[in-house]
Every structure is written in structure tokens, then in C-alpha cells.
CSV table of C-alpha atoms and ligand atoms in Angstrom, one decimal:
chain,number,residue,atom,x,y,z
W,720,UNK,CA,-7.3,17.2,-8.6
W,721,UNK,CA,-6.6,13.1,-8.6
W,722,UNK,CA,-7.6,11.5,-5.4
W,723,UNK,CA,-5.6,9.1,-4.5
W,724,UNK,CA,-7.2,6.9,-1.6
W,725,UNK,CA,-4.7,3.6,-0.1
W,726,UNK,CA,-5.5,0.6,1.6
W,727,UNK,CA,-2.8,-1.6,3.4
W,728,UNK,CA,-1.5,-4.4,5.5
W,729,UNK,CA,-5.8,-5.9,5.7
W,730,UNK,CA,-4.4,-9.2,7.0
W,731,UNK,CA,-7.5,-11.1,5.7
W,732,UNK,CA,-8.2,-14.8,7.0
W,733,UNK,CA,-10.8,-16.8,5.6
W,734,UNK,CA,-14.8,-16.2,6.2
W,735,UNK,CA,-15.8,-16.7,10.3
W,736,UNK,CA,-11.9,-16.6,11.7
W,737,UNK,CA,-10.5,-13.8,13.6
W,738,UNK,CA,-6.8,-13.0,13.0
W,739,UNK,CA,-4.6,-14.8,15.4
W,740,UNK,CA,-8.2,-15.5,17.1
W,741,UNK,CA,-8.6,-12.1,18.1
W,742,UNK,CA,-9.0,-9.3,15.3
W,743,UNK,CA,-11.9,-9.4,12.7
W,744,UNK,CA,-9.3,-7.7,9.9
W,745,UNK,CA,-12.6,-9.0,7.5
W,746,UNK,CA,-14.8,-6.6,9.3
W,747,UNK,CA,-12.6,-3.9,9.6
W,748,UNK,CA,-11.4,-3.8,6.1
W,749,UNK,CA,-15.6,-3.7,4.9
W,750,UNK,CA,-15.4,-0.9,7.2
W,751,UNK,CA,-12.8,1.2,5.6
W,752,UNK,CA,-14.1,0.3,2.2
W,753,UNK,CA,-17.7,1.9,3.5
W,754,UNK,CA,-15.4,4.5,4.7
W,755,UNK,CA,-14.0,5.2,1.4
W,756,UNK,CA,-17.5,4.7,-0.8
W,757,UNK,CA,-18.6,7.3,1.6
W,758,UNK,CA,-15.6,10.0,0.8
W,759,UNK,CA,-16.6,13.1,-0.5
W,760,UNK,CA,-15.2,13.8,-2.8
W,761,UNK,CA,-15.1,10.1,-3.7
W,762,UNK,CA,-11.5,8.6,-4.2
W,763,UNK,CA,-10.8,8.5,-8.5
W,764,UNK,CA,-8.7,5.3,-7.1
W,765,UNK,CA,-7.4,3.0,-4.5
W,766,UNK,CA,-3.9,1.5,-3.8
W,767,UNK,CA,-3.9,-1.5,-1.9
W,768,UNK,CA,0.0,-2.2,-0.9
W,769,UNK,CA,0.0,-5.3,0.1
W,770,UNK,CA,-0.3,-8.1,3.1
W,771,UNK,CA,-4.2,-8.0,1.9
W,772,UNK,CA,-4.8,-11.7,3.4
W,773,UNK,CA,-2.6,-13.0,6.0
W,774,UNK,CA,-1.5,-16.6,5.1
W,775,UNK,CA,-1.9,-16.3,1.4
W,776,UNK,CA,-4.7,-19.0,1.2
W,777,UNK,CA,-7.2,-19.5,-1.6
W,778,UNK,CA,-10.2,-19.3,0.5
W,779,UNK,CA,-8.7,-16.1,2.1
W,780,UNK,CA,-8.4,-14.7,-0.9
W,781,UNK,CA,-11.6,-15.9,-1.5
W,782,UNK,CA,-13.0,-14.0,1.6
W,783,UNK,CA,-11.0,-11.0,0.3
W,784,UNK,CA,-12.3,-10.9,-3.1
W,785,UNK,CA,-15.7,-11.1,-1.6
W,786,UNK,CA,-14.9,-7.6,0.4
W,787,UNK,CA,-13.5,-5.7,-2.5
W,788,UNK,CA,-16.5,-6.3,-4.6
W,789,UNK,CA,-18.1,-3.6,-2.0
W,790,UNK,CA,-15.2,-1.1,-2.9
W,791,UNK,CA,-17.4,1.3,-6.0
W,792,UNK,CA,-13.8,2.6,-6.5
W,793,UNK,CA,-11.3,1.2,-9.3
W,794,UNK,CA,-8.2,-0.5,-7.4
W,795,UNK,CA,-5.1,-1.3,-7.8
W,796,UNK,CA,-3.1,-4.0,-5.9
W,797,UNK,CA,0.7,-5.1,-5.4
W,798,UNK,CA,1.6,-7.8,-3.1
W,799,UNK,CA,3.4,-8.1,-0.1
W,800,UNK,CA,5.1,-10.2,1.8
W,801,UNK,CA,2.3,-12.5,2.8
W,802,UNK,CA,0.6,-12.4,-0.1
W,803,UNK,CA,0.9,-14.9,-3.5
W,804,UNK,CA,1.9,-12.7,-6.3
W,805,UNK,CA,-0.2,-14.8,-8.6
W,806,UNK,CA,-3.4,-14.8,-6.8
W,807,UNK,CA,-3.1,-10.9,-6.6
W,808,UNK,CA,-2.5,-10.9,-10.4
W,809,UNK,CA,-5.0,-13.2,-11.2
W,810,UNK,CA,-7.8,-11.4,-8.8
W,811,UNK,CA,-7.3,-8.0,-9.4
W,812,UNK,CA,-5.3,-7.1,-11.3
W,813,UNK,CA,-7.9,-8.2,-14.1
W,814,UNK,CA,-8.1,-4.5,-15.7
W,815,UNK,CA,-4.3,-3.8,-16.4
W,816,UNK,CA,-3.6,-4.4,-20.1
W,817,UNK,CA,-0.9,-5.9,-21.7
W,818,UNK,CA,0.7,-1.9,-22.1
W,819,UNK,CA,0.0,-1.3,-18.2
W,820,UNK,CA,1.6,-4.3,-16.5
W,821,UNK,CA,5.2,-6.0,-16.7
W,822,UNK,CA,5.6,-9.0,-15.1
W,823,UNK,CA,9.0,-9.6,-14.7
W,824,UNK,CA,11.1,-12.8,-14.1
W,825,UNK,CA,12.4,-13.6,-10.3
W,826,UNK,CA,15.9,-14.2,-10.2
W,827,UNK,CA,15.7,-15.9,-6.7
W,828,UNK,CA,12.7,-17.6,-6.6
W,829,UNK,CA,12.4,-20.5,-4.2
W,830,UNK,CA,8.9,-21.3,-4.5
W,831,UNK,CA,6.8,-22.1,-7.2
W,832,UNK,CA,5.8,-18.6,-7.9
W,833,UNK,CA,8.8,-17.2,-10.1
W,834,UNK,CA,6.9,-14.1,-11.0
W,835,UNK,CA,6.6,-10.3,-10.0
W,836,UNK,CA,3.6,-7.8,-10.5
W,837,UNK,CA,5.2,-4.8,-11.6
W,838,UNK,CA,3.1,-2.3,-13.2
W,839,UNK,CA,2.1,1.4,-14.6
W,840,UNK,CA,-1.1,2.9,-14.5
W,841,UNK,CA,-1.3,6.2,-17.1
W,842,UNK,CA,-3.4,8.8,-15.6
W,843,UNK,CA,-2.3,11.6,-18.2
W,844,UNK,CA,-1.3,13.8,-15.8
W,845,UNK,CA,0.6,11.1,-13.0
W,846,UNK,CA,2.1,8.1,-13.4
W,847,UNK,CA,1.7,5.2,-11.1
W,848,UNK,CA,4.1,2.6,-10.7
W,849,UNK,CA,3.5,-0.5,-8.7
W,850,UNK,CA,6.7,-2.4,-7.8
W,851,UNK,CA,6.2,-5.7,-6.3
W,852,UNK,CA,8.9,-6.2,-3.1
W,853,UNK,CA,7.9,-9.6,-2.1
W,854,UNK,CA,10.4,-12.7,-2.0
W,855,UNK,CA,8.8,-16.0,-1.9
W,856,UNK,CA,8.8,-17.3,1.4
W,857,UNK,CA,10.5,-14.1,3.0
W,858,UNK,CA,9.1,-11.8,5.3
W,859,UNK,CA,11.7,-9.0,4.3
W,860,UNK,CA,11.5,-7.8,0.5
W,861,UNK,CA,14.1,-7.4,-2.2
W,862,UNK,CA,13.8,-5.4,-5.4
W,863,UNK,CA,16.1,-7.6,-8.0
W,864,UNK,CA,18.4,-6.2,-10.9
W,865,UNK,CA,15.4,-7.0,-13.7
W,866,UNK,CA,12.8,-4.8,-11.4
W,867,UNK,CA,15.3,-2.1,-10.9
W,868,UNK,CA,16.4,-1.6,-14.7
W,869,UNK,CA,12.3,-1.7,-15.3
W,870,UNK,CA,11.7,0.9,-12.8
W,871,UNK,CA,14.7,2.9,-14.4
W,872,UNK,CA,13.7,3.0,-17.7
W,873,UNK,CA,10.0,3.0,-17.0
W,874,UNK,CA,10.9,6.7,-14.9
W,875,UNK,CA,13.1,7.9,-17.7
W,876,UNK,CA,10.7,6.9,-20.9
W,877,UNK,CA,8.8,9.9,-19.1
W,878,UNK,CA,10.8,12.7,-17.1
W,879,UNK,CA,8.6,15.4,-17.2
W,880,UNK,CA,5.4,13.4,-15.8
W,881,UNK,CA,5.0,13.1,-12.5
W,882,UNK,CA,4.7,10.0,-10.6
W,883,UNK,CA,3.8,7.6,-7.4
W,884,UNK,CA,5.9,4.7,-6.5
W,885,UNK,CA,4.0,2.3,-4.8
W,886,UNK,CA,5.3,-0.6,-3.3
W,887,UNK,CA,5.1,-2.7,0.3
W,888,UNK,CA,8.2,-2.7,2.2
W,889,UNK,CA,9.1,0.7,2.8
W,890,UNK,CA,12.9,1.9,1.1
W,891,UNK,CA,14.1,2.8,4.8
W,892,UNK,CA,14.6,2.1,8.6
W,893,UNK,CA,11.6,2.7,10.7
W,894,UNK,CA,13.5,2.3,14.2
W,895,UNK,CA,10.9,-0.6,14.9
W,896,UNK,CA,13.7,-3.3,15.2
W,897,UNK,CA,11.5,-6.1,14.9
W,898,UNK,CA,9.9,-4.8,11.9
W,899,UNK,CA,13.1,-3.3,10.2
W,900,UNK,CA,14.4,-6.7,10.9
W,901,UNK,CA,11.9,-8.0,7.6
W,902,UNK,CA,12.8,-4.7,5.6
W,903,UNK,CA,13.9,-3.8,2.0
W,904,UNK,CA,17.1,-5.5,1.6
W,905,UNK,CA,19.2,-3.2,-0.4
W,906,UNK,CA,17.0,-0.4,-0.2
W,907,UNK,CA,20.3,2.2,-1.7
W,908,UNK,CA,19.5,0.2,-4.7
W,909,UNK,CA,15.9,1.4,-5.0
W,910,UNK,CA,17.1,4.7,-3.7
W,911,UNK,CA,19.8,5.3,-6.2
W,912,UNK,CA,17.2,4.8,-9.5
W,913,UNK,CA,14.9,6.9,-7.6
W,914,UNK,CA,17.6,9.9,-7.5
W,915,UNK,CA,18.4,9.5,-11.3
W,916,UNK,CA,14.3,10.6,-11.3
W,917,UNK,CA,13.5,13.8,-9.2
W,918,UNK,CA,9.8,13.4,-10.8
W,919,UNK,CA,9.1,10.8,-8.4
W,920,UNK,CA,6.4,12.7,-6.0
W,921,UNK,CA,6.7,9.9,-3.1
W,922,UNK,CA,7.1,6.0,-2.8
W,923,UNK,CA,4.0,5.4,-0.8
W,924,UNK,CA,4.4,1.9,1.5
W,925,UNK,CA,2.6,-0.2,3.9
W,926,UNK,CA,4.5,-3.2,5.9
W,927,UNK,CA,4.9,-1.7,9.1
W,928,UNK,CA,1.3,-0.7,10.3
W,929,UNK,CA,1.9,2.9,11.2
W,930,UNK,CA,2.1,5.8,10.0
W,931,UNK,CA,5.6,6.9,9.0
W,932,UNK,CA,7.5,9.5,6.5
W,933,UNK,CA,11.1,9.5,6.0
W,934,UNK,CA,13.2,11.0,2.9
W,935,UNK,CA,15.1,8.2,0.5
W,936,UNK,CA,17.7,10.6,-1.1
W,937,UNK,CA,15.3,13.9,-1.8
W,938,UNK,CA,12.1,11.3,-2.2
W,939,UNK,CA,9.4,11.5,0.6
W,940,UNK,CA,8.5,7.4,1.3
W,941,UNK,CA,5.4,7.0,3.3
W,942,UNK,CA,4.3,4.3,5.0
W,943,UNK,CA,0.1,4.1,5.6
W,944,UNK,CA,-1.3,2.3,8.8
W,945,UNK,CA,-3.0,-1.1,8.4
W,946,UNK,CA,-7.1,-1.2,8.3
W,947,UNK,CA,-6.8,-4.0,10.4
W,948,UNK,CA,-4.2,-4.0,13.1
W,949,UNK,CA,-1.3,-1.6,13.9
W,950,UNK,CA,2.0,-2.6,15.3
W,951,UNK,CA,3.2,-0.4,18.5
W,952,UNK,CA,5.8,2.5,18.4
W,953,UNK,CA,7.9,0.6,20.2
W,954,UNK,CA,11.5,2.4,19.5
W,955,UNK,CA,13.3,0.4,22.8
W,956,UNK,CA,13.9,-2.4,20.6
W,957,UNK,CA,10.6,-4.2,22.5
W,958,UNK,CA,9.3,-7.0,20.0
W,959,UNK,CA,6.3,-7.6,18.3
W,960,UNK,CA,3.9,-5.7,20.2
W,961,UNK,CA,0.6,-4.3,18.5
W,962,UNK,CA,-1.7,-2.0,19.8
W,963,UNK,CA,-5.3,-1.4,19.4
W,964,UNK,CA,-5.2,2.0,17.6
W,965,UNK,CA,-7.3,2.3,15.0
W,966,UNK,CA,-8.0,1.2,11.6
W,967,UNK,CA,-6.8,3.7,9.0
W,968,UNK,CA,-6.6,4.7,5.0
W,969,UNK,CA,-4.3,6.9,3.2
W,970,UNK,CA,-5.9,9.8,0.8
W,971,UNK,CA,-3.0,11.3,-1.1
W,972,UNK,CA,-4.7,14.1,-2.9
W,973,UNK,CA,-2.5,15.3,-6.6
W,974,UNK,CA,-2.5,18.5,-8.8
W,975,UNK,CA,-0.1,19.5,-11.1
W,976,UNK,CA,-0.2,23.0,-9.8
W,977,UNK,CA,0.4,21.8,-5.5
W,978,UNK,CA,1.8,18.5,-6.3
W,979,UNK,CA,1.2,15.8,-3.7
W,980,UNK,CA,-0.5,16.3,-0.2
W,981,UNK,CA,-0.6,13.7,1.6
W,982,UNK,CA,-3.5,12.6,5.0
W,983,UNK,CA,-3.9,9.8,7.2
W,984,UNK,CA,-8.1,9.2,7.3
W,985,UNK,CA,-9.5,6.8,10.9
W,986,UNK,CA,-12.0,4.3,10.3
W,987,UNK,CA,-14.9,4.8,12.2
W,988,UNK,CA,-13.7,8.4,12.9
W,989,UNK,CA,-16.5,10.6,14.7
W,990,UNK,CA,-18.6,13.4,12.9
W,991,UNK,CA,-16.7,16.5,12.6
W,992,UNK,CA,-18.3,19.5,14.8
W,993,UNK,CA,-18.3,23.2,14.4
W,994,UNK,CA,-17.8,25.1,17.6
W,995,UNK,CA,-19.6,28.5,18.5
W,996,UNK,CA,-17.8,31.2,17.7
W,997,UNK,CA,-17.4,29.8,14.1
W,998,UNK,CA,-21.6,29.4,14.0
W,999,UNK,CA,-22.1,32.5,13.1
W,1000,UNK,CA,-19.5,32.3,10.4
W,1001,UNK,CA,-21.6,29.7,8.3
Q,330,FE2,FE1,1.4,-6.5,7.2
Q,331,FE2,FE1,4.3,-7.0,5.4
């Protein structure tokens, strides 16, 4: 069995600030990563889906990188929407090989980052694919014609091996207005490749800092809470309310024989207990 642990939506600012002067994401996140270290059993990887700093800043990245060297688990990182593709790339992304990542051109780039971090990891048995959603200096995302044909062909160079799309702006509408409101543009795009590819086990998300499972065509897409902050369940239309639930990590557990289970894991969550009529059972 392949465990798949995922990290999302950290929101790192650089070393001594507090998000928005208020949340210690840096904190947090070392917390989750002790949290993973700790799993047994231990993760055999971890997907980090984006927003990993907040303002993408050298030094936050700086602060970031600084984090992650705690993380005794290989990782593997997209970016998202307030993230610099190239700093990701550049900082972690160090292991992919020539074979395992594609960066592709940007047909609408605006800033001085024209490039996008798609990728493939081979683990024999499961393929994962990270498709990078971000549009320079756009907080919705966008998969363009060149990522789409990439993820197409990618999927059908191997239809009988299952595999995890894993991306940051989830492929549907959460009911959060003021977070749909910086969604996938064109998300029946993405949908309509990922129909031509029923091997596709679940496009696993971040972006909206909640937990959240819809179907894209016959695809599960998942979206895993932040470690740092969560965003409210505000389905009223209220805007941009967060809420101080806690930090959390996905652990998407894989066999060929079960397929894909899926958990949501708290930071900081208490030691399990066993109550006393199952004592005796032990
Ligand atoms: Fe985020
Ligand atoms: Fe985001």
C-alpha cells in the first residue's frame, strides 16, 4: 500500500511575521510536518498543492525552505496562486529529472514568469501528475491548451496505470462565492480530458481551505484544508470569513486491489482512547 500524505494552502510569510498579523502559518506548518514524521505508518510521500508562502517573496520562500528541511518525507510541490512557479521549481522540485517534469510554455503570461510546472512522478504502480493552475498575477487559475494536450497524452501514453491528478484550484464550484469567485476558469476543459481517462483515481486540490469532494464527470476532486488557516462554510454568499478550525493534512492511502481511500488527519489532534468494554478485547 502507497501512502500518500498532502500538504496545502501553508500561507508562509517570512521568519517572525504572523499572517495578516495574526496567524503563525510558519508554526503551524512545523507542526503538521512533526505531525506527518510522526505517522505510522510513515507517509512514502507528500503533495504540497500550492499557496505554500503567501506573497511569493524570496525570503518567504526562504522561511519556507527552512521548514521543509524538517519534512524526513520525499515531496512534491505545484504552485498555486500565490506562489512563483519558478521559485517552487527551483526549491523543490530539485529531484524531478528531465523524464519526470515538463515545463510547458504560458500562453498568457503577463509577468515575467512565462513558465508552468507540470509534472509525472512514476511509482510503478500509480502515476502522479502535478498540473500547475496558476496564472501570473491571478488569483483564479486556468489550465491553457499546451497543459491540457500534455495532460491528455501524458493519461493516454499509459491507460491501464492508475493515477492522481494533483493540482491547486479545484475543477469545480464549492458554493463558497467568494472563493469560487478565483476558481478554475474553464474547468469542462480539464473535465472533458479527464473523461477521455477513467484511470484517473481523483484530482486532489487545495485553494479553498476546507475540506470538500465533488465528482468532475465520474472523477472524485478533493479539495484538503489548509495547515494554516481555514476559510468558513459560509454558503449565504457571506465574504471572506475564516474560522479558527484547525490545521489539517490529507493521507490518501493507494492499492491496486482497494484503489484510493481517502482521510482528512487534524494537527495537534488528541491521543486516541480505548473505552471499557473494548479493554477486555485487547
Ligand atoms: Fe490558499
Ligand atoms: Fe489559492
Amino acid at each position: 500500500m502507497l501512502v500518500i500524505a498532502q500538504i496545502t494552502d501553508c500561507h508562509v510569510v517570512e521568519a517572525g511575521r504572523l499572517l495578516y498579523d495574526s496567524v503563525d502559518t510558519a508554526t503551524r506548518l512545523e507542526h503538521a510536518i512533526a505531525h506527518l514524521n510522526a505517522m505510522r505508518p510513515k507517509p512514502d510521500l507528500v503533495l504540497a498543492t500550492g499557496d505554500l508562502v503567501n506573497d511569493g517573496l524570496p525570503a518567504q520562500y526562504d522561511n519556507l525552505e527552512r521548514i521543509l528541511a524538517g519534512l524526513d518525507i520525499p515531496l512534491y510541490a505545484i504552485p498555486g496562486n500565490h506562489d512563483i512557479p519558478s521559485e517552487v521549481r527551483a526549491r523543490f522540485c530539485q529531484h524531478l529529472d528531465a523524464h519526470q517534469a515538463d515545463v510547458g510554455p504560458r500562453s498568457r503570461a503577463r509577468s515575467g514568469d512565462t513558465s508552468s510546472l507540470d509534472y509525472v512522478v512514476e511509482l510503478g504502480e500509480l502515476r502522479l501528475i502535478g498540473l500547475d493552475t496558476s496564472v501570473p498575477n491571478e488569483n483564479g487559475g486556468q489550465l491553457n491548451h499546451h497543459q491540457l494536450s500534455w495532460l491528455d497524452a501524458t493519461l493516454g501514453a499509459a491507460p491501464d496505470v492508475p493515477a492522481i491528478v494533483f493540482q491547486h484550484h479545484p475543477p469545480f464550484v464549492t458554493g463558497i462565492a467568494w472563493m469560487d469567485e478565483s476558481g478554475l476558469a474553464d474547468s469542462a476543459a480539464e473535465a472533458s480530458v479527464l473523461a477521455r481517462h477513467p484511470q484517473v483515481a481523483a484530482v486532489l486540490c487545495g485553494h479553498i481551505h476546507r475540506p470538500i469532494q465533488s465528482l468532475v464527470g465520474a472523477t472524485l476532486a478533493m479539495v484538503c484544508p489548509s495547515t494554516g488557516v481555514q476559510v468558513a462554510l459560509a454558503l449565504d454568499g457571506t465574504p471572506y470569513g475564516y474560522v479558527d478550525e484547525p490545521g489539517s493534512v490529507g493521507l490518501h492511502l493507494f492499492a491496486p486491489e482497494t484503489g484510493l481511500v481517502s482521510h482528512i488527519s487534524q494537527v495537534g489532534s488528541p491521543t486516541p482512547w480505548i473505552p471499557p468494554w473494548a479493554r477486555e478485547l485487547l
